[in-house]
Amino acid sequence: MSQTEQATGTVSEWKSDPWSRVKDAIHTRWPHIGDEELHSLPCDRDAVEKFLGEYTKASTEEIESVVREYAPAPTLLNQVNHVGEQLAERVTPPITSAVDRVRYEVDEHPGTITGLAFVGGLALGILATAAYFRARPQPSPYQQLLPPRWR
């Protein structure tokens, strides 16, 4: 889809009933914002609020009150997507930092890391073997007295 078609689609969305009311409320509160700037935005409540936050330097509460009064509620899919994006933004930096730290330690101390991996694997093997033998059904006291071929 070309940019002209995208812009035309966005303009027509801004002319729909709920978004035209949002546009009027924005123009009433911030008259210096032009139609071209609004029409370049998608008709998405979060995108409009983010744009207004950067462009007007108004408080978050004020922006939300102007936009959310008239904007249609986002669909469940949009809400889930937004929560997922926020979660990814919060979780990605600590995970990246931890991975970088592990790479650094492996590069600086390869013998120690190899020894730890060996001992850890050995311990897991012993635990798995012990769990296997404990999970096997034990013969009853009477069956223990019988020779193995009669059990």
Tab-separated table of N, CA and C in Angstrom, residues 50-112:
chain	number	residue	atom	x	y	z
A	50	LYS	N	0.411	9.319	23.040
A	50	LYS	CA	1.873	9.422	23.006
A	50	LYS	C	2.301	10.659	22.225
A	51	PHE	N	1.677	10.887	21.065
A	51	PHE	CA	1.993	12.069	20.251
A	51	PHE	C	1.727	13.352	21.037
A	52	LEU	N	0.561	13.436	21.670
A	52	LEU	CA	0.227	14.643	22.430
A	52	LEU	C	1.175	14.837	23.607
A	53	GLY	N	1.598	13.755	24.236
A	53	GLY	CA	2.541	13.856	25.347
A	53	GLY	C	3.874	14.431	24.908
A	54	GLU	N	4.338	14.040	23.724
A	54	GLU	CA	5.609	14.546	23.216
A	54	GLU	C	5.465	15.953	22.638
A	55	TYR	N	4.331	16.219	22.005
A	55	TYR	CA	4.157	17.475	21.267
A	55	TYR	C	3.722	18.628	22.159
A	56	THR	N	2.914	18.355	23.174
A	56	THR	CA	2.350	19.441	23.974
A	56	THR	C	3.002	19.581	25.340
A	57	LYS	N	3.693	18.560	25.807
A	57	LYS	CA	4.298	18.565	27.145
A	57	LYS	C	3.240	18.757	28.246
A	58	ALA	N	2.006	18.363	27.960
A	58	ALA	CA	0.929	18.441	28.954
A	58	ALA	C	1.011	17.213	29.856
A	59	SER	N	0.305	17.265	30.973
A	59	SER	CA	0.319	16.132	31.901
A	59	SER	C	-0.422	14.941	31.296
A	60	THR	N	-0.048	13.780	31.750
A	60	THR	CA	-0.667	12.548	31.248
A	60	THR	C	-2.158	12.523	31.553
A	61	GLU	N	-2.550	12.977	32.725
A	61	GLU	CA	-3.960	12.976	33.115
A	61	GLU	C	-4.772	13.894	32.203
A	62	GLU	N	-4.230	15.051	31.881
A	62	GLU	CA	-4.940	15.996	31.016
A	62	GLU	C	-5.114	15.421	29.616
A	63	ILE	N	-4.063	14.831	29.093
A	63	ILE	CA	-4.137	14.238	27.749
A	63	ILE	C	-5.137	13.097	27.727
A	64	GLU	N	-5.079	12.225	28.724
A	64	GLU	CA	-6.011	11.101	28.772
A	64	GLU	C	-7.450	11.569	28.896
A	65	SER	N	-7.685	12.608	29.666
A	65	SER	CA	-9.060	13.091	29.817
A	65	SER	C	-9.600	13.650	28.508
A	66	VAL	N	-8.766	14.334	27.731
A	66	VAL	CA	-9.224	14.894	26.454
A	66	VAL	C	-9.464	13.777	25.439
A	67	VAL	N	-8.527	12.850	25.328
A	67	VAL	CA	-8.619	11.808	24.296
A	67	VAL	C	-9.644	10.741	24.665
A	68	ARG	N	-9.603	10.257	25.867
A	68	ARG	CA	-10.449	9.113	26.241
A	68	ARG	C	-11.919	9.479	26.418
A	69	GLU	N	-12.219	10.754	26.495
A	69	GLU	CA	-13.623	11.150	26.604
A	69	GLU	C	-14.388	10.788	25.336
A	70	TYR	N	-13.730	10.914	24.192
A	70	TYR	CA	-14.418	10.689	22.917
A	70	TYR	C	-13.898	9.484	22.138
A	71	ALA	N	-12.684	9.064	22.377
A	71	ALA	CA	-12.107	7.965	21.586
A	71	ALA	C	-12.806	6.655	21.917
A	72	PRO	N	-12.998	5.813	20.907
A	72	PRO	CA	-13.597	4.504	21.180
A	72	PRO	C	-12.620	3.639	21.976
A	73	ALA	N	-13.168	2.761	22.770
A	73	ALA	CA	-12.327	1.867	23.578
A	73	ALA	C	-11.583	0.905	22.648
A	74	PRO	N	-10.330	0.612	22.963
A	74	PRO	CA	-9.584	-0.320	22.118
A	74	PRO	C	-10.143	-1.735	22.242
A	75	THR	N	-9.919	-2.522	21.209
A	75	THR	CA	-10.378	-3.907	21.228
A	75	THR	C	-9.524	-4.709	22.205
A	76	LEU	N	-9.991	-5.876	22.540
A	76	LEU	CA	-9.265	-6.742	23.468
A	76	LEU	C	-7.895	-7.098	22.896
A	77	LEU	N	-7.825	-7.327	21.597
A	77	LEU	CA	-6.552	-7.661	20.958
A	77	LEU	C	-5.564	-6.506	21.096
A	78	ASN	N	-6.023	-5.270	20.903
A	78	ASN	CA	-5.146	-4.108	21.057
A	78	ASN	C	-4.675	-3.964	22.506
A	79	GLN	N	-5.557	-4.228	23.454
A	79	GLN	CA	-5.180	-4.126	24.863
A	79	GLN	C	-4.124	-5.172	25.214
A	80	VAL	N	-4.312	-6.396	24.745
A	80	VAL	CA	-3.343	-7.459	25.012
A	80	VAL	C	-2.010	-7.123	24.355
A	81	ASN	N	-2.065	-6.615	23.140
A	81	ASN	CA	-0.851	-6.232	22.421
A	81	ASN	C	-0.105	-5.137	23.181
A	82	HIS	N	-0.831	-4.165	23.678
A	82	HIS	CA	-0.224	-3.059	24.420
A	82	HIS	C	0.430	-3.563	25.711
A	83	VAL	N	-0.251	-4.445	26.423
A	83	VAL	CA	0.310	-5.005	27.656
A	83	VAL	C	1.562	-5.821	27.328
A	84	GLY	N	1.526	-6.570	26.246
A	84	GLY	CA	2.698	-7.341	25.829
A	84	GLY	C	3.884	-6.453	25.494
A	85	GLU	N	3.633	-5.345	24.806
A	85	GLU	CA	4.716	-4.410	24.478
A	85	GLU	C	5.304	-3.800	25.742
A	86	GLN	N	4.445	-3.421	26.689
A	86	GLN	CA	4.942	-2.844	27.939
A	86	GLN	C	5.773	-3.862	28.716
A	87	LEU	N	5.315	-5.094	28.751
A	87	LEU	CA	6.044	-6.136	29.456
A	87	LEU	C	7.403	-6.388	28.803
A	88	ALA	N	7.424	-6.418	27.482
A	88	ALA	CA	8.684	-6.627	26.767
A	88	ALA	C	9.658	-5.484	27.022
A	89	GLU	N	9.154	-4.252	27.092
A	89	GLU	CA	10.023	-3.109	27.359
A	89	GLU	C	10.636	-3.186	28.758
A	90	ARG	N	9.910	-3.740	29.709
A	90	ARG	CA	10.422	-3.839	31.074
A	90	ARG	C	11.359	-5.024	31.267
A	91	VAL	N	11.101	-6.125	30.580
A	91	VAL	CA	11.833	-7.359	30.824
A	91	VAL	C	13.106	-7.466	29.976
A	92	THR	N	13.108	-6.902	28.796
A	92	THR	CA	14.234	-7.073	27.878
A	92	THR	C	15.564	-6.565	28.435
A	93	PRO	N	15.660	-5.353	28.998
A	93	PRO	CA	16.971	-4.894	29.477
A	93	PRO	C	17.595	-5.778	30.567
A	94	PRO	N	16.855	-6.222	31.587
A	94	PRO	CA	17.512	-7.092	32.580
A	94	PRO	C	17.963	-8.432	31.997
A	95	ILE	N	17.188	-8.978	31.083
A	95	ILE	CA	17.575	-10.255	30.480
A	95	ILE	C	18.834	-10.074	29.641
A	96	THR	N	18.882	-9.002	28.871
A	96	THR	CA	20.063	-8.728	28.053
A	96	THR	C	21.288	-8.545	28.933
A	97	SER	N	21.126	-7.844	30.042
A	97	SER	CA	22.229	-7.632	30.972
A	97	SER	C	22.719	-8.959	31.562
A	98	ALA	N	21.791	-9.820	31.926
A	98	ALA	CA	22.164	-11.121	32.501
A	98	ALA	C	22.893	-11.984	31.476
A	99	VAL	N	22.419	-11.999	30.250
A	99	VAL	CA	23.071	-12.784	29.198
A	99	VAL	C	24.473	-12.253	28.937
A	100	ASP	N	24.631	-10.939	28.894
A	100	ASP	CA	25.955	-10.352	28.696
A	100	ASP	C	26.899	-10.714	29.828
A	101	ARG	N	26.389	-10.722	31.058
A	101	ARG	CA	27.219	-11.076	32.213
A	101	ARG	C	27.662	-12.535	32.135
A	102	VAL	N	26.765	-13.429	31.739
A	102	VAL	CA	27.123	-14.843	31.608
A	102	VAL	C	28.180	-15.016	30.527
A	103	ARG	N	28.012	-14.338	29.405
A	103	ARG	CA	29.024	-14.428	28.333
A	103	ARG	C	30.388	-13.943	28.823
A	104	TYR	N	30.379	-12.856	29.577
A	104	TYR	CA	31.631	-12.326	30.110
A	104	TYR	C	32.302	-13.341	31.025
A	105	GLU	N	31.534	-13.926	31.939
A	105	GLU	CA	32.098	-14.889	32.883
A	105	GLU	C	32.625	-16.130	32.171
A	106	VAL	N	31.924	-16.593	31.151
A	106	VAL	CA	32.380	-17.763	30.394
A	106	VAL	C	33.681	-17.446	29.678
A	107	ASP	N	33.782	-16.264	29.103
A	107	ASP	CA	35.004	-15.881	28.400
A	107	ASP	C	36.181	-15.705	29.354
A	108	GLU	N	35.940	-15.191	30.565
A	108	GLU	CA	37.012	-14.916	31.513
A	108	GLU	C	37.455	-16.156	32.292
A	109	HIS	N	36.544	-17.087	32.570
A	109	HIS	CA	36.851	-18.250	33.411
A	109	HIS	C	36.338	-19.536	32.764
A	110	PRO	N	36.896	-19.954	31.632
A	110	PRO	CA	36.347	-21.145	30.959
A	110	PRO	C	36.521	-22.431	31.759
A	111	GLY	N	37.634	-22.600	32.467
A	111	GLY	CA	37.850	-23.822	33.248
A	111	GLY	C	36.868	-23.940	34.397
A	112	THR	N	36.645	-22.857	35.077
A	112	THR	CA	35.714	-22.859	36.212
A	112	THR	C	34.300	-23.164	35.739
